[in-house]
Amino acid sequence: MPNYQDVYNNIYKPDVLSCLADLSNDEVFTPPDVANKMLDLLPQELFRSPNTKFLDPACKTGVFLREIAKRLIAGLADKIPNLQERCDWIFHHQLYGIAITELTSLLSRRSVYCSKYANGPFSISHFDNPIGEIVFHKVKHTWDKKNSKGKCIYCGTAYKGDLNDIKREGLETHAYEFIHTQHPEEVFNMKFDVIISNPPYQLSDGGGGAKKSASPIYHYFIRQAIKLNPRYITMITPSRWLNGGKGLSDFRKEMLNDHRLIKLVDFDDSKECFPGVDIPGGVSYFLWARDQQSEFCNIINVTKNGDQVVDNRRLNELPSFVRDNRAVPIVRKLLSFKEPMMDKFVRSRRPFGLESATAFDDEGTIILRNSKGLGKISLNRITQGLDILHKWKVIVSKVTFEHAGTPDKNGQMRVLSVIQKLPPDSACTESYLVVGAFDSEKEADGLLSYLKTKFVRFLIMQMLASMNMSKSSYFYVPVQDFTRTWKDEDLIKKYGLSDEEWKYIDSIILPMPEGE
């Protein structure tokens, strides 16, 4: 055993985990500096106690356990002066991990024990077995026999037809142990003080035309962690759950009404947290504290240039959560008018029953707008939306103007791409949303002018969870009198925006080009 004073700083030069953090945007590896920022949220006396137990239930590189070990080695120096005895105590009694794959179990042990085998000659603390306290057990999905696809009863995402395919023989099944059990406490049979992790974000659910659709699974890790009732939980996930995401409605309600969620650090651009990794809607990490319930949450917005905007507010104050602290006072003002919102009038996905790939029909009599432009289609191909077919319609692209729904390098967004007026006897594919339908062209023009204002596009921006928009994106856009033309000056005056509030909107929303 080498005689060293600083176990990790002497061994890891340069830090390979900083390099690995740039490799993936699916199961994202955590950079060491981000892991340490999350650890900074915790009371630091935890690292000075020989009784604090830590768990990472989704180990990938072992970075959390390694950085915790560094702090414990320093924090316990006065209590356990002998370095080797101190390391033995920490690794055998305080640090625990559940790897997500066999490969990551080896990588995590290499990061934490300096050896992929805990009983190997190079392990800095000797165990009687090769796994130490970083385990990986091959777990199978449990298929729901009542579900036509045979979906897993635990993750609710994986389906039998995909993962049992013979082509996958020998590959990972992504049945993560921590969330594929009703009794997560039995994995180590102990209570934990801190659960910290960067869990897998999503798993293929077999949906979509090419079966490339995926559903989030990180919320299952958070729920299981809460079920274990530790003193603290801190996890980093996509921010999409805050106001969107497939199948996350119940989870969102649970979290936004949980007074134990006392801090939220939110990056609207994931690359500010994970360099080179583009995650639509950004990422965030939180601190959940069992014994520190508060009506208010400390919310920190990390902007495109790394600046921070801090506020203490109720997570459930507004009917739908607004991530941007600077937008909250503006939303409060417009809500005081108690006006109906546009989300009640925007048509749902696929307004005329036409898929994105719907081709033109030269013999048709109905004007069709698809991604290639304008053409014709036969009336009998339209399966829904017949009640607005003969009206004037205003449509917008379902996909935001910006890639992945994130601001440009200057922190600005245009938000809406195509905004177009369609005449009576016209339709569009599911690539577009029908925002409004009217008997008169004048009202359609009024809505067009309204959507082009920076004020409206700023309000839509507050509800973006990804690059795709839906009717819920208009949750905070008030309905107006569309028999008139609207300009930003009109809306500033109507809603009493301050100079500072307008200056902020003006600074982050790009103008619509002339003629669009």
Coordinates of C-alpha atoms in Angstrom, one line a residue, residues 57-343:
P57 CA -28.2 4.8 -6.4
A58 CA -27.2 5.3 -10.1
C59 CA -23.4 5.2 -10.2
K60 CA -21.8 5.8 -13.6
T61 CA -18.3 7.1 -13.0
G62 CA -18.3 7.1 -9.2
V63 CA -17.7 10.8 -9.1
F64 CA -20.1 11.5 -6.3
L65 CA -18.6 8.9 -4.0
R66 CA -15.1 9.9 -4.9
E67 CA -15.7 13.6 -4.1
I68 CA -17.5 12.6 -0.9
A69 CA -14.5 10.5 0.1
K70 CA -12.2 13.5 -0.4
R71 CA -14.3 15.6 2.0
L72 CA -14.6 12.8 4.5
I73 CA -10.8 12.1 4.4
A74 CA -10.2 15.7 5.3
G75 CA -13.2 16.1 7.7
L76 CA -12.4 13.0 9.8
A77 CA -8.6 13.7 10.2
D78 CA -9.0 14.7 13.8
K79 CA -11.3 11.8 14.7
I80 CA -9.3 9.1 12.9
P81 CA -5.7 10.4 12.6
N82 CA -4.3 7.3 10.9
L83 CA -4.9 7.8 7.2
Q84 CA -5.2 4.1 6.4
E85 CA -7.6 3.5 9.2
R86 CA -9.6 6.5 8.2
C87 CA -9.9 5.3 4.6
D88 CA -10.9 1.9 5.7
W89 CA -13.6 3.3 7.9
I90 CA -15.0 5.6 5.2
F91 CA -15.0 3.0 2.4
H92 CA -16.4 0.2 4.5
H93 CA -19.0 2.2 6.6
Q94 CA -20.0 5.4 4.9
L95 CA -19.9 5.2 1.1
Y96 CA -22.4 3.0 -0.9
G97 CA -23.3 2.8 -4.5
I98 CA -25.6 1.0 -7.0
A99 CA -24.1 0.9 -10.5
I100 CA -26.4 1.2 -13.5
T101 CA -24.4 -1.3 -15.6
E102 CA -21.6 -3.8 -15.0
L103 CA -19.2 -1.6 -16.9
T104 CA -20.0 1.5 -14.7
S105 CA -19.6 -0.6 -11.6
L106 CA -16.0 -1.3 -12.6
L107 CA -15.5 2.4 -13.5
S108 CA -16.9 3.5 -10.2
R109 CA -14.8 1.2 -8.2
R110 CA -11.7 2.3 -10.1
S111 CA -12.6 6.0 -9.3
V112 CA -13.4 5.3 -5.6
Y113 CA -11.1 2.5 -4.6
C114 CA -8.5 3.1 -7.3
S115 CA -9.0 -0.4 -8.4
K116 CA -11.9 -2.0 -10.4
Y117 CA -11.8 -4.9 -7.9
A118 CA -12.2 -4.0 -4.3
N119 CA -10.1 -6.9 -3.1
G120 CA -7.3 -6.4 -5.7
P121 CA -3.7 -5.5 -4.7
F122 CA -4.2 -1.8 -5.8
S123 CA -7.3 -1.1 -3.9
I124 CA -6.7 1.7 -1.3
S125 CA -8.9 -0.1 1.1
H126 CA -9.1 -3.9 1.1
F127 CA -12.4 -5.8 1.0
D128 CA -13.0 -9.5 1.2
N129 CA -14.9 -9.4 -2.1
P130 CA -14.4 -7.8 -5.5
I131 CA -17.3 -5.4 -5.3
G132 CA -16.8 -3.7 -2.0
E133 CA -19.8 -1.4 -1.3
I134 CA -20.4 -0.5 -5.0
V135 CA -22.8 -3.2 -6.2
F136 CA -24.3 -4.2 -9.5
H137 CA -26.9 -7.0 -9.7
K138 CA -28.4 -8.0 -13.0
V139 CA -32.1 -7.3 -12.6
K140 CA -34.9 -8.2 -15.0
H141 CA -37.9 -6.2 -16.0
T142 CA -41.2 -7.5 -14.7
W143 CA -43.7 -7.4 -17.5
D144 CA -47.3 -6.4 -17.0
K145 CA -49.4 -9.2 -18.5
K146 CA -52.5 -6.9 -18.6
N147 CA -50.7 -4.4 -20.9
S148 CA -50.8 -5.1 -24.6
K149 CA -47.2 -4.1 -25.0
G150 CA -46.1 -5.9 -21.9
K151 CA -44.6 -2.8 -20.2
C152 CA -42.5 -3.1 -17.1
I153 CA -44.6 -2.7 -13.9
Y154 CA -41.7 -0.8 -12.2
C155 CA -40.3 1.6 -14.8
G156 CA -43.5 1.7 -16.8
T157 CA -41.4 2.4 -19.9
A158 CA -39.5 -0.6 -21.2
Y159 CA -41.6 -3.0 -23.2
K160 CA -41.1 -6.7 -23.7
G161 CA -41.1 -6.6 -27.5
D162 CA -38.0 -4.4 -27.6
L163 CA -35.8 -5.6 -24.7
N164 CA -36.5 -9.3 -25.3
D165 CA -35.5 -9.0 -28.9
I166 CA -32.9 -11.7 -29.7
K167 CA -30.6 -9.0 -31.2
R168 CA -30.2 -7.6 -27.7
E169 CA -28.8 -10.8 -26.2
G170 CA -25.9 -10.0 -23.9
L171 CA -26.7 -6.3 -23.9
E172 CA -27.9 -4.2 -21.0
T173 CA -31.6 -4.4 -20.3
H174 CA -31.6 -1.1 -18.4
A175 CA -33.6 -2.6 -15.5
Y176 CA -32.0 -0.4 -12.9
E177 CA -32.0 -2.2 -9.6
F178 CA -32.9 0.9 -7.4
I179 CA -36.2 1.4 -9.2
H180 CA -37.1 -2.2 -10.1
T181 CA -38.1 -3.1 -6.6
Q182 CA -40.8 -2.2 -4.1
H183 CA -38.2 -2.4 -1.3
P184 CA -35.1 -0.3 -2.2
E185 CA -34.1 -0.4 1.5
E186 CA -33.2 -4.1 1.1
V187 CA -30.4 -3.5 -1.3
F188 CA -28.1 -2.5 1.5
N189 CA -30.5 -3.1 4.5
M190 CA -29.6 0.2 6.1
K191 CA -30.7 3.8 6.6
F192 CA -28.9 6.6 4.6
D193 CA -28.4 10.2 5.6
V194 CA -27.7 11.4 2.1
I195 CA -28.8 10.2 -1.3
I196 CA -27.1 11.9 -4.2
S197 CA -27.1 11.0 -7.9
N198 CA -27.3 11.9 -11.5
P199 CA -29.8 9.2 -12.6
P200 CA -30.5 7.9 -16.1
Y201 CA -32.8 10.4 -17.8
Q202 CA -34.9 8.4 -20.3
L203 CA -35.6 5.0 -21.7
S204 CA -37.1 3.9 -25.1
D205 CA -40.8 3.3 -24.8
G206 CA -41.3 1.8 -28.2
G207 CA -43.5 4.7 -29.4
G208 CA -43.2 6.9 -32.5
G209 CA -43.2 5.9 -36.1
A210 CA -39.7 4.6 -35.9
K211 CA -40.1 3.3 -32.4
K212 CA -37.6 5.9 -31.3
S213 CA -39.8 7.6 -28.7
A214 CA -38.5 7.7 -25.1
S215 CA -40.0 8.4 -21.7
P216 CA -38.4 9.9 -18.7
I217 CA -37.3 7.6 -15.8
Y218 CA -35.4 9.9 -13.6
H219 CA -38.5 10.7 -11.5
Y220 CA -38.6 7.0 -10.4
F221 CA -35.2 7.4 -8.8
I222 CA -36.3 10.5 -7.0
R223 CA -39.5 8.9 -5.7
Q224 CA -37.5 5.8 -4.5
A225 CA -35.1 8.1 -2.8
I226 CA -37.9 9.9 -1.0
K227 CA -39.4 6.5 0.0
L228 CA -36.1 5.7 1.8
N229 CA -36.6 8.9 3.9
P230 CA -33.0 10.0 4.2
R231 CA -32.1 13.3 5.8
Y232 CA -31.1 14.9 2.5
I233 CA -31.5 14.1 -1.3
T234 CA -29.8 16.0 -4.0
M235 CA -30.1 14.9 -7.7
I236 CA -29.5 16.5 -11.0
T237 CA -32.0 15.9 -13.8
P238 CA -33.4 17.6 -16.9
S239 CA -35.5 20.6 -16.0
R240 CA -38.3 19.5 -18.2
W241 CA -40.3 18.1 -15.2
L242 CA -40.8 21.7 -13.9
N243 CA -43.5 22.5 -16.5
G244 CA -43.7 19.7 -19.0
G245 CA -42.5 16.2 -20.0
K246 CA -44.2 13.0 -20.9
G247 CA -46.0 11.3 -18.0
L248 CA -44.6 13.7 -15.4
S249 CA -47.8 15.5 -14.3
D250 CA -48.3 13.7 -11.0
F251 CA -44.6 13.8 -10.2
R252 CA -44.5 17.5 -10.9
K253 CA -47.5 18.1 -8.6
E254 CA -45.8 16.0 -5.8
M255 CA -42.6 17.9 -6.0
L256 CA -44.0 21.4 -6.4
N257 CA -46.1 20.9 -3.3
D258 CA -43.3 19.3 -1.2
H259 CA -42.1 21.8 1.3
R260 CA -39.0 19.7 1.9
L261 CA -37.7 20.9 -1.5
I262 CA -35.8 23.9 -0.2
K263 CA -33.3 24.7 -3.0
L264 CA -33.4 24.5 -6.8
V265 CA -30.5 25.4 -9.1
D266 CA -31.7 25.7 -12.6
F267 CA -29.7 26.0 -15.9
D268 CA -31.8 27.1 -18.9
D269 CA -28.9 26.0 -21.1
S270 CA -27.5 22.5 -20.2
K271 CA -24.1 23.3 -21.6
E272 CA -23.6 25.8 -18.7
C273 CA -23.6 22.7 -16.5
F274 CA -22.5 19.9 -18.8
P275 CA -20.1 21.3 -21.3
G276 CA -20.8 20.1 -24.9
V277 CA -24.0 18.3 -23.9
D278 CA -27.3 19.6 -25.3
I279 CA -30.3 18.7 -23.2
P280 CA -33.6 20.4 -24.4
G281 CA -35.1 22.5 -21.7
G282 CA -31.9 22.7 -19.6
V283 CA -31.0 20.9 -16.4
S284 CA -31.3 21.5 -12.7
Y285 CA -30.4 20.1 -9.3
F286 CA -32.2 20.4 -6.0
L287 CA -31.8 19.9 -2.3
W288 CA -34.6 18.0 -0.5
A289 CA -34.2 18.2 3.3
R290 CA -36.4 16.0 5.4
D291 CA -36.2 18.1 8.6
Q292 CA -36.0 21.6 7.1
Q293 CA -39.5 22.1 5.6
S294 CA -40.1 25.6 4.3
E295 CA -43.0 27.3 2.5
F296 CA -40.4 29.0 0.3
C297 CA -37.8 27.5 -2.0
N298 CA -34.5 29.2 -2.8
I299 CA -34.4 29.2 -6.6
I300 CA -31.3 30.1 -8.4
N301 CA -31.4 30.7 -12.2
V302 CA -28.0 30.2 -13.9
T303 CA -28.1 32.2 -17.1
K304 CA -26.4 31.7 -20.5
N305 CA -23.3 33.6 -19.4
G306 CA -23.1 32.0 -16.0
D307 CA -24.8 34.8 -14.0
Q308 CA -27.2 33.9 -11.2
V309 CA -30.6 35.3 -10.5
V310 CA -31.8 34.3 -7.0
D311 CA -35.3 34.4 -5.4
N312 CA -37.2 32.8 -2.6
R313 CA -40.7 31.9 -3.6
R314 CA -43.4 29.3 -3.3
L315 CA -43.0 26.5 -5.8
N316 CA -46.8 26.1 -6.0
E317 CA -47.6 29.8 -6.0
L318 CA -48.6 30.0 -9.7
P319 CA -51.0 27.6 -11.5
S320 CA -48.1 26.4 -13.6
F321 CA -44.5 26.8 -12.5
V322 CA -42.4 29.6 -14.0
R323 CA -38.7 28.9 -14.0
D324 CA -37.4 32.4 -14.7
N325 CA -37.4 34.4 -11.4
R326 CA -37.5 37.7 -13.4
A327 CA -40.6 36.6 -15.2
V328 CA -42.6 35.9 -12.1
P329 CA -43.6 39.5 -11.3
I330 CA -44.8 39.9 -14.9
V331 CA -46.9 36.8 -14.8
R332 CA -48.4 37.9 -11.4
K333 CA -49.5 41.2 -13.1
L334 CA -51.3 39.6 -16.0
L335 CA -53.0 37.0 -13.8
S336 CA -54.5 39.8 -11.7
F337 CA -56.6 40.7 -14.8
K338 CA -58.3 37.3 -14.5
E339 CA -58.6 37.0 -18.3
P340 CA -59.0 33.7 -20.1
M341 CA -55.8 32.2 -21.5
M342 CA -55.1 31.1 -25.1
D343 CA -54.3 27.5 -24.1

